[in-house]
Short mmCIF file of C-alpha atoms and ligand atoms in Angstrom, two decimals:
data_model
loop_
_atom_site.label_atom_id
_atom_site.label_comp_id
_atom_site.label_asym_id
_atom_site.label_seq_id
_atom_site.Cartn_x
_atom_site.Cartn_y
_atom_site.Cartn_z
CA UNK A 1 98.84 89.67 117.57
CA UNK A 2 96.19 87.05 118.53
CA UNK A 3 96.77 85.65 121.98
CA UNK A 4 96.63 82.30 121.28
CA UNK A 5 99.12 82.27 118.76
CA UNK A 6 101.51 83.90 120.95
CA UNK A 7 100.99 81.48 123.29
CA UNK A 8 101.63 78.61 120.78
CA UNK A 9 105.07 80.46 119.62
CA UNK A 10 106.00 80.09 123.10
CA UNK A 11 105.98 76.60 123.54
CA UNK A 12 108.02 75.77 120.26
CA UNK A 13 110.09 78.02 121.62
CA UNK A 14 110.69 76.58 124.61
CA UNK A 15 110.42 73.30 123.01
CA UNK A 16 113.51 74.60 120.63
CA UNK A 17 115.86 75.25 123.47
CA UNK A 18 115.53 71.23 124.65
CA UNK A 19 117.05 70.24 120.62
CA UNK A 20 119.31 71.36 119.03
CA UNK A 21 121.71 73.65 120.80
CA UNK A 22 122.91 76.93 119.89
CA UNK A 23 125.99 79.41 120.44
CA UNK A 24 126.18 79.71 124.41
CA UNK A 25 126.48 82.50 126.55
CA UNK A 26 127.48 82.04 130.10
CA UNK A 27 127.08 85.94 132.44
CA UNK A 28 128.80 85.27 136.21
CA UNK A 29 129.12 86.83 139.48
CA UNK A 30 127.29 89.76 139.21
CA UNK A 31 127.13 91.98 142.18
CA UNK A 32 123.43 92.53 141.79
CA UNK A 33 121.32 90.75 138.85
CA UNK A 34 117.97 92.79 138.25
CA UNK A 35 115.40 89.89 136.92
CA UNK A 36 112.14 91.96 136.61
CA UNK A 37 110.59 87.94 137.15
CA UNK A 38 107.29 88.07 138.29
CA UNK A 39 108.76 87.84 142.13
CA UNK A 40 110.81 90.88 140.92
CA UNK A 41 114.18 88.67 142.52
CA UNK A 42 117.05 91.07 142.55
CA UNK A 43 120.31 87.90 142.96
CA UNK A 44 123.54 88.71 144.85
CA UNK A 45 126.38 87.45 142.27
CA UNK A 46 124.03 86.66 139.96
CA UNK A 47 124.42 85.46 136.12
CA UNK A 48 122.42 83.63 133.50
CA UNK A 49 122.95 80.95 130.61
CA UNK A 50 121.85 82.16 127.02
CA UNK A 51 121.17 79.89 123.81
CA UNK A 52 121.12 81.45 120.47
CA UNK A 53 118.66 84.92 121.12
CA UNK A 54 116.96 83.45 124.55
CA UNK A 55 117.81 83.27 127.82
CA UNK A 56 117.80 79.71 129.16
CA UNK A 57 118.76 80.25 132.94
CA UNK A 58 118.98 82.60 135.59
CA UNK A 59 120.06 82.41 139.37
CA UNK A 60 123.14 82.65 141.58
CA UNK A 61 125.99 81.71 139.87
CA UNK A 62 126.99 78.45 141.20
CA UNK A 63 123.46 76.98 140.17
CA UNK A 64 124.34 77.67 136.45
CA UNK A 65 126.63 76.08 133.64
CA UNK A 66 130.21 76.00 134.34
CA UNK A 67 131.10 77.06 130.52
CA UNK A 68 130.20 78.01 127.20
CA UNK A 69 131.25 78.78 124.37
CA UNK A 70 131.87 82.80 125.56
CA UNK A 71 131.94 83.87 129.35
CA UNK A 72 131.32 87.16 130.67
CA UNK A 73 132.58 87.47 134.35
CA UNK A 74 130.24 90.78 135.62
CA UNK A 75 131.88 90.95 138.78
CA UNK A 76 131.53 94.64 139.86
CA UNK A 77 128.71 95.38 137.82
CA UNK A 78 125.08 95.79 137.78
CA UNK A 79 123.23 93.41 134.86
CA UNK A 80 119.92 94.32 133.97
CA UNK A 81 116.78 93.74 131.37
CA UNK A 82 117.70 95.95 128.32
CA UNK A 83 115.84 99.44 128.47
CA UNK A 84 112.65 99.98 126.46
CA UNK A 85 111.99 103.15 124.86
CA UNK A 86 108.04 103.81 123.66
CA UNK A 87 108.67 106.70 122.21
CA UNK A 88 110.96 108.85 119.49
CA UNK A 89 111.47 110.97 116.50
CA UNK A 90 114.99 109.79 115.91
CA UNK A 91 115.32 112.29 112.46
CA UNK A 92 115.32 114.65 115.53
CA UNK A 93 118.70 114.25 116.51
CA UNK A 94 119.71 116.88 113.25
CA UNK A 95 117.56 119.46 115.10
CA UNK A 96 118.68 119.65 118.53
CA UNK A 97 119.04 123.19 120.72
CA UNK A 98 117.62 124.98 117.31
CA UNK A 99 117.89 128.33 118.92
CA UNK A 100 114.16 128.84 116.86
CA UNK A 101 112.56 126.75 118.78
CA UNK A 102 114.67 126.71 122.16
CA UNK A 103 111.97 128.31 124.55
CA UNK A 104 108.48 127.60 122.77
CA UNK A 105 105.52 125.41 124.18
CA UNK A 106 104.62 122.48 121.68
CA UNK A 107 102.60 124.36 118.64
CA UNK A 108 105.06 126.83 118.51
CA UNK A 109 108.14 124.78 118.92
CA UNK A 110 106.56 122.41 115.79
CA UNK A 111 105.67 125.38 113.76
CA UNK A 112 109.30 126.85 114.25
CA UNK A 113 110.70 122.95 112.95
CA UNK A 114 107.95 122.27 110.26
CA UNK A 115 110.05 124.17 108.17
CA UNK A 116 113.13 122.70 108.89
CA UNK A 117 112.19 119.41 108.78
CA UNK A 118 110.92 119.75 105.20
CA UNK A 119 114.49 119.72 103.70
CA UNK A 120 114.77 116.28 105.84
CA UNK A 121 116.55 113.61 102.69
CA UNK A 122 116.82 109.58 102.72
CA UNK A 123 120.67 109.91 103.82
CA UNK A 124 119.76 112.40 107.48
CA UNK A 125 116.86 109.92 108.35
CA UNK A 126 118.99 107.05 108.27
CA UNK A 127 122.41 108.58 109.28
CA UNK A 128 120.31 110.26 112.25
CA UNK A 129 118.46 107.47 112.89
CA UNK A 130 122.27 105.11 113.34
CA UNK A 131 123.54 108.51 115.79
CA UNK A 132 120.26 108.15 117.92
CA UNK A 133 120.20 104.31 117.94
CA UNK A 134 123.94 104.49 119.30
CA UNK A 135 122.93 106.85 121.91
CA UNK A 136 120.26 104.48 123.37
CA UNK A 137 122.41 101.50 123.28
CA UNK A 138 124.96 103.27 125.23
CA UNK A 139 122.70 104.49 127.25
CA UNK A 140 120.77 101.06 128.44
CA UNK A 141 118.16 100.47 125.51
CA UNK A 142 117.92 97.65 124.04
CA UNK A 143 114.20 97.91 122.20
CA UNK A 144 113.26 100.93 120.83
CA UNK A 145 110.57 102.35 118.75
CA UNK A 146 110.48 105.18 116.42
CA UNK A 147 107.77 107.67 115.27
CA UNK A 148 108.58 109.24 111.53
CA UNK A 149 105.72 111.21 110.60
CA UNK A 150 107.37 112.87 107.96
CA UNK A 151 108.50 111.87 104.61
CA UNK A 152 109.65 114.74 102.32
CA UNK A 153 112.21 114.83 99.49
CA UNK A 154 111.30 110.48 98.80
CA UNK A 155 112.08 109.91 102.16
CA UNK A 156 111.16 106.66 103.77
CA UNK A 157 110.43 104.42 106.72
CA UNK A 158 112.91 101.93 105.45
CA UNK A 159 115.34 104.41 105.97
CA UNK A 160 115.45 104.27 109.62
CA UNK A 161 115.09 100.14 109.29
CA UNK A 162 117.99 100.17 107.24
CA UNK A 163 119.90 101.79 109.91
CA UNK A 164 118.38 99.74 112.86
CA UNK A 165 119.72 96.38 111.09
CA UNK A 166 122.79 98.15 110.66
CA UNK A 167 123.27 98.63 114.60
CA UNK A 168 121.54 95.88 115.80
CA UNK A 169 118.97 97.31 118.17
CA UNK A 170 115.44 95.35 118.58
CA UNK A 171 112.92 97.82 116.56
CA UNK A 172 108.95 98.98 116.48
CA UNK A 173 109.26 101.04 113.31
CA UNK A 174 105.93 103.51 113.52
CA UNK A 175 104.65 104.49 110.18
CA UNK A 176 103.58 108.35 110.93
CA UNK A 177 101.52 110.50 108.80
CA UNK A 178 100.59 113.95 108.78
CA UNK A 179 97.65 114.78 105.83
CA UNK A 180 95.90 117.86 107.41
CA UNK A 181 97.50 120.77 106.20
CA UNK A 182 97.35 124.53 107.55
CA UNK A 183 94.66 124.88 104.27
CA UNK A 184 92.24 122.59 105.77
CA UNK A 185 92.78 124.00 109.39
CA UNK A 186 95.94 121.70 110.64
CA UNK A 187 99.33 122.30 112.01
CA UNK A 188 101.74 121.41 109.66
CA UNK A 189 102.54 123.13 106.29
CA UNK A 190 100.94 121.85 102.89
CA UNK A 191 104.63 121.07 101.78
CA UNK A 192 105.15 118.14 104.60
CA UNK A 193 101.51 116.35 104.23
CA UNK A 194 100.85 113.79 102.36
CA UNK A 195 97.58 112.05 100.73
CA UNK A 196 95.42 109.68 102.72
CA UNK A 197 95.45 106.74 99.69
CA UNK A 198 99.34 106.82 99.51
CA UNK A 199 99.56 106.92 103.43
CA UNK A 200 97.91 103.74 103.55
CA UNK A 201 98.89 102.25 100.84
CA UNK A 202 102.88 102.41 102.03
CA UNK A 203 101.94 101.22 105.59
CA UNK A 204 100.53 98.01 104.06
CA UNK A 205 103.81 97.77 101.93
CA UNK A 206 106.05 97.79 104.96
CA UNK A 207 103.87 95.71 106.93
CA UNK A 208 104.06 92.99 104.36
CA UNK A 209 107.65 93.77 103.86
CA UNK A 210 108.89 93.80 107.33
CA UNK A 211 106.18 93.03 110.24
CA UNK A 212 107.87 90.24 112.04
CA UNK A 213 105.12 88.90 114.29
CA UNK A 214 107.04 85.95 115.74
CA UNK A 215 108.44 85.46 119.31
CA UNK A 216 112.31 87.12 119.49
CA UNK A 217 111.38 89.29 116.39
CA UNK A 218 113.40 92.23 115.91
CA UNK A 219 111.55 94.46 113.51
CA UNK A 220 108.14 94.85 113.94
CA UNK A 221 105.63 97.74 112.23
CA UNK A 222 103.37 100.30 113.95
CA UNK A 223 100.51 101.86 112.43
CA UNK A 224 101.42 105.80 113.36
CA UNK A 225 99.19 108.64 112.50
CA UNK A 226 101.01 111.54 113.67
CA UNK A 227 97.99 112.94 116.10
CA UNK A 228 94.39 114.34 116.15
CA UNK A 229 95.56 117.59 114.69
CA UNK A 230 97.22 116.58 111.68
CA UNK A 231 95.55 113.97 109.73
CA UNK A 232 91.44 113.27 109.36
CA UNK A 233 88.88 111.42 111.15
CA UNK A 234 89.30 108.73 108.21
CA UNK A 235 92.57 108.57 108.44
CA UNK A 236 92.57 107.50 112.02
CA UNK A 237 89.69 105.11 111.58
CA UNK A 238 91.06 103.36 107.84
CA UNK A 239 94.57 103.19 110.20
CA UNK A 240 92.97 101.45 113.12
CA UNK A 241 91.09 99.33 110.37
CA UNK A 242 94.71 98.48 108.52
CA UNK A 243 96.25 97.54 111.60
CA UNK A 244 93.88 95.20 113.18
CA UNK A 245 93.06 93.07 109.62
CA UNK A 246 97.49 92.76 110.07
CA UNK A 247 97.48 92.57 113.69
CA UNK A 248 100.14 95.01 114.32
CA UNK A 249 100.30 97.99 116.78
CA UNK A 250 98.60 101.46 116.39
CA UNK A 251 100.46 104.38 118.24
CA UNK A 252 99.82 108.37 118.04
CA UNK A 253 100.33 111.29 120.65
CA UNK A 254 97.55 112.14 122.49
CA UNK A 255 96.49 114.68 125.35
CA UNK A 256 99.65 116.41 125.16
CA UNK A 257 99.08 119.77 126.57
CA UNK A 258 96.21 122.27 127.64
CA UNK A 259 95.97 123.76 123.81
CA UNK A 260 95.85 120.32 122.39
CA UNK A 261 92.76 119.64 124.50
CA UNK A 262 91.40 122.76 123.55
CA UNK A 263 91.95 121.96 119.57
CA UNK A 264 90.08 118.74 120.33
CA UNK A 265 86.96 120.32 122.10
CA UNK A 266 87.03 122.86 119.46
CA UNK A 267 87.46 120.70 115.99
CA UNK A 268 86.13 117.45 117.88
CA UNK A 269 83.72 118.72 120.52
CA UNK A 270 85.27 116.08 122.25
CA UNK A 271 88.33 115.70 125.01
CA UNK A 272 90.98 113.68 123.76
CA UNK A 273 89.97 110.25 124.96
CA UNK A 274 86.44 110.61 124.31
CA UNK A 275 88.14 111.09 120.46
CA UNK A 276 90.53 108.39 120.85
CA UNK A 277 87.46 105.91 121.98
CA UNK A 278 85.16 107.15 119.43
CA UNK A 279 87.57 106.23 116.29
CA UNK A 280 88.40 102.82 117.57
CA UNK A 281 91.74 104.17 119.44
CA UNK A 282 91.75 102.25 122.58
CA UNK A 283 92.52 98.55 123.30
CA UNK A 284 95.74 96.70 124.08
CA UNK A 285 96.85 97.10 120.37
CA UNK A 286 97.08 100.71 120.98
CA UNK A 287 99.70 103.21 122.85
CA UNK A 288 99.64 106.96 122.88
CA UNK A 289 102.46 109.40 123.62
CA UNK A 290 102.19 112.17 126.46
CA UNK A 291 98.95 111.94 127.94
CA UNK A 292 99.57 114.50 130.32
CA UNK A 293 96.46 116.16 130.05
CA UNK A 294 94.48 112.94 130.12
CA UNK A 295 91.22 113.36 132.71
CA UNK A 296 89.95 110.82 135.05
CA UNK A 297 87.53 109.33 132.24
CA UNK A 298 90.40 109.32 130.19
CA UNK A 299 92.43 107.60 133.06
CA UNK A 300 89.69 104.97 133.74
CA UNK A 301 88.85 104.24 130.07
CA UNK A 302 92.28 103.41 129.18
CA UNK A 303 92.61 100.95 132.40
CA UNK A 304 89.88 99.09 131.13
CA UNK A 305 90.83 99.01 127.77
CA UNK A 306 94.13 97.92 128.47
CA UNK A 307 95.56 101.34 126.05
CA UNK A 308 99.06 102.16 126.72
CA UNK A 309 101.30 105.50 127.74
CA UNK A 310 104.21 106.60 126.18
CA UNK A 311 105.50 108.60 129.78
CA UNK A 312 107.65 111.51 128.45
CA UNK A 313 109.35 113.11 130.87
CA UNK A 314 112.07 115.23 130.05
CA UNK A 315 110.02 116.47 126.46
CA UNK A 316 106.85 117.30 129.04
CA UNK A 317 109.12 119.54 130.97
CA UNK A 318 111.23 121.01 128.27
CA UNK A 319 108.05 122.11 126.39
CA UNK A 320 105.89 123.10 129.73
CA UNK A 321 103.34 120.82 129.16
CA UNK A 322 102.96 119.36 132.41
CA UNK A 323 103.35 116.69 134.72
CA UNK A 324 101.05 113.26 133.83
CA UNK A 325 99.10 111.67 136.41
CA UNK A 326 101.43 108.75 136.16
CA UNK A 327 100.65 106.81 139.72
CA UNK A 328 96.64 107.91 138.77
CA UNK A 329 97.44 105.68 135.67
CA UNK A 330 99.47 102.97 137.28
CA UNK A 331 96.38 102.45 140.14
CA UNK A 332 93.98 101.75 137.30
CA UNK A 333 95.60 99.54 135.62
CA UNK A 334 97.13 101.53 132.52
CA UNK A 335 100.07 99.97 130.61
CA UNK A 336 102.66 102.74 130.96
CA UNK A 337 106.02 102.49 128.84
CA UNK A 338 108.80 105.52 129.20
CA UNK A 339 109.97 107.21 126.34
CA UNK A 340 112.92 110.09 125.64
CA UNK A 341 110.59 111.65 122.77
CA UNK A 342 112.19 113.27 120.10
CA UNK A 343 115.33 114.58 120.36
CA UNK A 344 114.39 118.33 119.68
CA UNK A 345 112.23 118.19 122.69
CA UNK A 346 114.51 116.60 124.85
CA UNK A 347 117.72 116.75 123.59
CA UNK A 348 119.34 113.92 125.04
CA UNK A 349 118.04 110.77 124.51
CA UNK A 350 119.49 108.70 127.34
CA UNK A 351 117.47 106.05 128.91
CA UNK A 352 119.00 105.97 132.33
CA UNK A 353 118.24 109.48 132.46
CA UNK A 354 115.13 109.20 131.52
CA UNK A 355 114.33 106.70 134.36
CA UNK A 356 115.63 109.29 136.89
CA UNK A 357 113.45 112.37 135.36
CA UNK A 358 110.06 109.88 135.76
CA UNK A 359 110.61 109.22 139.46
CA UNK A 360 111.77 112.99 140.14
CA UNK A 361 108.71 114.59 138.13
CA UNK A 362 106.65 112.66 139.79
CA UNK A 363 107.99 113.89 143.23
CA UNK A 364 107.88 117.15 142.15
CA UNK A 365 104.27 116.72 141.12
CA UNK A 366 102.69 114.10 143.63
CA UNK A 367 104.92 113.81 146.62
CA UNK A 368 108.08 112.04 147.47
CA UNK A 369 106.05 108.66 147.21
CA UNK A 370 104.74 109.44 143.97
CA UNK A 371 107.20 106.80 142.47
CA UNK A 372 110.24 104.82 143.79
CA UNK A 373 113.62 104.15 141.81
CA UNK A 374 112.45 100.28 141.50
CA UNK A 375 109.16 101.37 139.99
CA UNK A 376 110.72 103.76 137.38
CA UNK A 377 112.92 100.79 136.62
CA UNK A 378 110.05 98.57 135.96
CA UNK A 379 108.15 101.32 134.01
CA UNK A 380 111.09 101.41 131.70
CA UNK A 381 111.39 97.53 131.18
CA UNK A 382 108.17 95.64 132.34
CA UNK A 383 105.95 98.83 131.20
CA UNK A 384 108.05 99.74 128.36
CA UNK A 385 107.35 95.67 127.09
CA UNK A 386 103.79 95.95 128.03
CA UNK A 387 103.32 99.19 125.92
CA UNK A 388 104.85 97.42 122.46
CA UNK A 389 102.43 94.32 123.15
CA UNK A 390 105.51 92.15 124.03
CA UNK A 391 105.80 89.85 126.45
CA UNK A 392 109.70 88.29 125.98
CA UNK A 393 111.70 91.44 126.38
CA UNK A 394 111.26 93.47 129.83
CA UNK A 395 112.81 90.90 132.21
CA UNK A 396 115.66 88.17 132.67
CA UNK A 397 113.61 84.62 132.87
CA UNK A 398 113.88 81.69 131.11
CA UNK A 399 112.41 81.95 128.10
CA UNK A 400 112.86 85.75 127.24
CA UNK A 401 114.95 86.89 124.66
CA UNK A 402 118.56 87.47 125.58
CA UNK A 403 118.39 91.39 125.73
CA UNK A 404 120.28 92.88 128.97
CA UNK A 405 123.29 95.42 129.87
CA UNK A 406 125.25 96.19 132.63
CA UNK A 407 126.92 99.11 134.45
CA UNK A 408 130.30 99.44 136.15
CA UNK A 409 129.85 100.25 139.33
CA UNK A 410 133.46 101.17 139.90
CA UNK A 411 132.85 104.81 138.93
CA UNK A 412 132.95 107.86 140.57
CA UNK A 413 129.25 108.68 140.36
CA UNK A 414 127.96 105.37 142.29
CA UNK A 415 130.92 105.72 144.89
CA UNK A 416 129.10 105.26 148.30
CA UNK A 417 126.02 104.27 146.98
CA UNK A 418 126.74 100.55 146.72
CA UNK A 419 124.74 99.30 149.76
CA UNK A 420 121.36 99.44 147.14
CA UNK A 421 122.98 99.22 143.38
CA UNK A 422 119.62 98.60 142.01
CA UNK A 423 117.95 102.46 143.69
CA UNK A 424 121.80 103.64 143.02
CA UNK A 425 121.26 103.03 139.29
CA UNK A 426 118.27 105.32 139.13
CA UNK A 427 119.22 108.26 141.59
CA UNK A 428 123.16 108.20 140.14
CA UNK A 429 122.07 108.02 136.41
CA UNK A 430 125.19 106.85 134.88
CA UNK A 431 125.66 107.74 131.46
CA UNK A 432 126.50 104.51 129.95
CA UNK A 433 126.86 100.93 129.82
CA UNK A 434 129.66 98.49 130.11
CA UNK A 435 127.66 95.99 127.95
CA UNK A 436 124.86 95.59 126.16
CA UNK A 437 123.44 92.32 124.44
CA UNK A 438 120.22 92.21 122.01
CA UNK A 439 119.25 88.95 121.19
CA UNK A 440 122.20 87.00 122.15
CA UNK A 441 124.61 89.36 119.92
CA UNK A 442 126.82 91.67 122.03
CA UNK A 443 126.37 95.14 120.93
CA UNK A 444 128.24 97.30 123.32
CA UNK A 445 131.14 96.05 125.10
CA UNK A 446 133.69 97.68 127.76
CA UNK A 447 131.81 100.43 126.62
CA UNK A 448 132.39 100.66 123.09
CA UNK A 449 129.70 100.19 120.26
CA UNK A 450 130.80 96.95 118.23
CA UNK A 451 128.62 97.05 115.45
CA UNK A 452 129.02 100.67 114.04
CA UNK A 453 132.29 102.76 113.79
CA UNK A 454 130.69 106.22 115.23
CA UNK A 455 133.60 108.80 114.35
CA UNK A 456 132.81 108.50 111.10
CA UNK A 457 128.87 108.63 111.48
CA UNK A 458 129.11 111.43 114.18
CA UNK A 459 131.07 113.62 111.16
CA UNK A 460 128.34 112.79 108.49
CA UNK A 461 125.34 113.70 111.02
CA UNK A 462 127.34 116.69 112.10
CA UNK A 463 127.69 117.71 108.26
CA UNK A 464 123.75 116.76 107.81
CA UNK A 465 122.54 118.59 110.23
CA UNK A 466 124.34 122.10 109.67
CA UNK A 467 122.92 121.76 106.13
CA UNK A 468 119.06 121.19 106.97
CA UNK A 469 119.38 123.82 109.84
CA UNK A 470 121.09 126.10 106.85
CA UNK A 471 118.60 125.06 104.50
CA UNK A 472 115.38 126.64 106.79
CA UNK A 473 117.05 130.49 106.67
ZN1 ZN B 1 106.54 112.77 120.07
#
């Protein structure tokens, strides 16, 4: 997105909220409001005043409207900037605690899955897509991106869009690819690859279907070759190309562990970054997931280039890659975003918890200052915002879009922790929210999902998932 457009979007609208007004929101009393403003205010019965997707105000209470046309009193809860998640494979969600592929380090853990995954239909992307979607809304996410790489059986990425319309949750919808197949000296199986032309030529069609460039949009399109060791040279570069002459986002994983460096040195005679530079794969356009093994040139290259990190902690552990360098990336300036990964490398996609595993991974790897509960909080809202290339989600100002939730903090788990709410949040990890609004529209409330009836959708994915697992044997 060119800057100066973005900046000219802004001012109509800002302009918009002094005409004509919309449906009104009115949040009060508060015990703690989280703004994520640039003077990172945390407000003692705090509340805001929303018009129509934005928020228009933000302060103590008594400083805002008296009414509008719905009132939410938050008193004994924590509100905060909706959760951003940088990274998924939502089709996942069918292939969780495979016993296959339980205890394996990344290649072996995909190669155990390839298989599986190739049954993957139209109805399990977009049913698994609705089951993961409800699991990050309940869990404090209210943008998330997805990365489906794989598209057998007339499978497609307007699958999962279908099913993030459905729920309502703000979406980055990555177009992945995988076109390297075990014949030419890639990961994947034959079966699950596709051709370069037809990549390409379906990530133009949903960019010029979908891509929503505007300010508040809720579906934008990524440009998502899977990673370095299963699709070409070209394929990266003609993506990069694609996705610049549309100005949307490129993302891919990247530097994952200590055998995908040594693929690179081997097929690239290159380290990862020293790839990702050399096909155009750095810039502020671009995030990559992992990055765990990323060196210091890596680390200094992508803080000048302003390229982002998908920070991954619970798949990093659960596969043994590793603990990234986060603060190292943080001090020079990279953009870093959290994601839960996929969900058969996590297996539970909750945001809050996600939060908690950053600042304790950290610990474990870099000390007990290595990262504080605020600073995981702003990596998964300011960073996570920063990642996508967005600047109105990620905090509660005037101006951003109207995406926050809020947790009760009359539950056992945050009992005694209520002299810092904000740090409680983080250390607790409650499981889920009392409310969640995306763009005005409330989504979750007194804990319950409003826009999808799950029973019915937990059955189906159930049902799904027995039969692609059943399918592999
Ligand atoms: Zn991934």
């Amino acid at each position: 997105m060119e800057p100066t457009n973005r900046t000219s979007r802004a001012q109509s609208a800002a302009q918009g909220t002094t005409q004509g007004r919309g449906k009104t929101l009115l949040v009060k009393n508060a015990d703690m409001l989280v703004t994520m403003d640039d003077a990172r205010r945390e407000i003692r019965g705090g509340g805001l005043y929303v018009e129509d997707n934005r928020i228009v105000a933000v302060g103590p209470s008594d400083e805002l409207p008296d009414t509008a046309d719905e009132v939410l009193d938050m008193r004994g809860h924590l509100v905060l900037p909706g959760l951003v998640n940088t990274h998924h494979h939502m089709y996942q969600s069918l292939t969780r605690a495979v016993p296959a592929a339980q205890d394996a380090e990344l290649f072996g853990w995909l190669t155990n899955l390839y298989k599986v995954w190739a049954n993957l239909t139209p109805e399990m992307i977009e049913v698994s897509t609705l089951t993961a979607m409800a699991e990050l809304l309940l869990s404090g996410c209210t943008t998330s991106s997805d990365h489906l790489y794989i598209y057998p059986n007339g499978s497609r990425l307007d699958d999962s869009i279908r099913a993030a319309q459905q729920i309502g949750m703000r979406f980055h919808a990555s177009r992945g690819s995988m076109s390297v197949g075990q014949k030419d000296g890639g990961l994947p199986p034959d079966s699950v690859v596709e051709n370069e032309d037809a990549i390409l030529a379906d990530t133009q069609r949903l960019i010029e279907t979908y891509h929503d460039e505007g300010r508040y949009a809720m579906l934008r399109v990524v440009v998502a070759p899977c990673s370095p060791f299963s699709v070409s040279r070209d394929l990266m570069r003609e993506s990069a190309t694609l996705a610049r002459h549309y100005g949307v986002s490129m993302h891919t994983h990247l530097a994952e562990n200590v055998n995908d460096i040594a693929y690179s040195r081997e097929k690239f005679g290159m380290t990862p970054a020293e790839y990702a530079e050399d096909l155009g794969w750095v810039g502020r356009d671009v995030w990559h997931a992992h990055c765990v093994q990323l060196d210091e040139h890596g680390i200094g290259l992508f803080g000048r280039t302003g390229t982002g990190v998908a920070h991954c902690p619970c798949s990093n552990m659960r596969l043994a890659s590793g603990i990234a360098p986060i603060k190292k990336m943080r001090l020079a300036g990279v953009p870093v975003g959290l994601g839960v990964d996929g969900s058969a490398s996590n297996d539970g996609a909750q945001m809050v918890a996600e939060a908690r595993q950053a600042m304790l991974l950290a610990r474990v790897g870099f000390g007990p200052d290595a990262m504080t509960a605020r600073e995981a909080l702003e990596i998964a809202t300011l960073g996570g915002a920063r990642v996508l290339g967005r600047d109105d989600i990620g905090a509660l100002a005037p101006g951003m879009a109207a995406d926050f939730i809020a947790f009760d903090l009359n539950q056992p788990l945050f009992a005694g922790a209520l002299h810092d709410p904000v740090a409680a949040l983080v250390f607790c990890a409650p499981s889920q929210v009392a409310l969640s609004v995306i763009g005005g529209q409330i989504v979750v409330k007194e804990g319950v999902l409003q826009t999808v009836e799950l029973g019915p959708v937990i059955e189906r994915h159930n049902r799904l998932a027995g039969q692609l697992v059943q399918s592999a044997r």
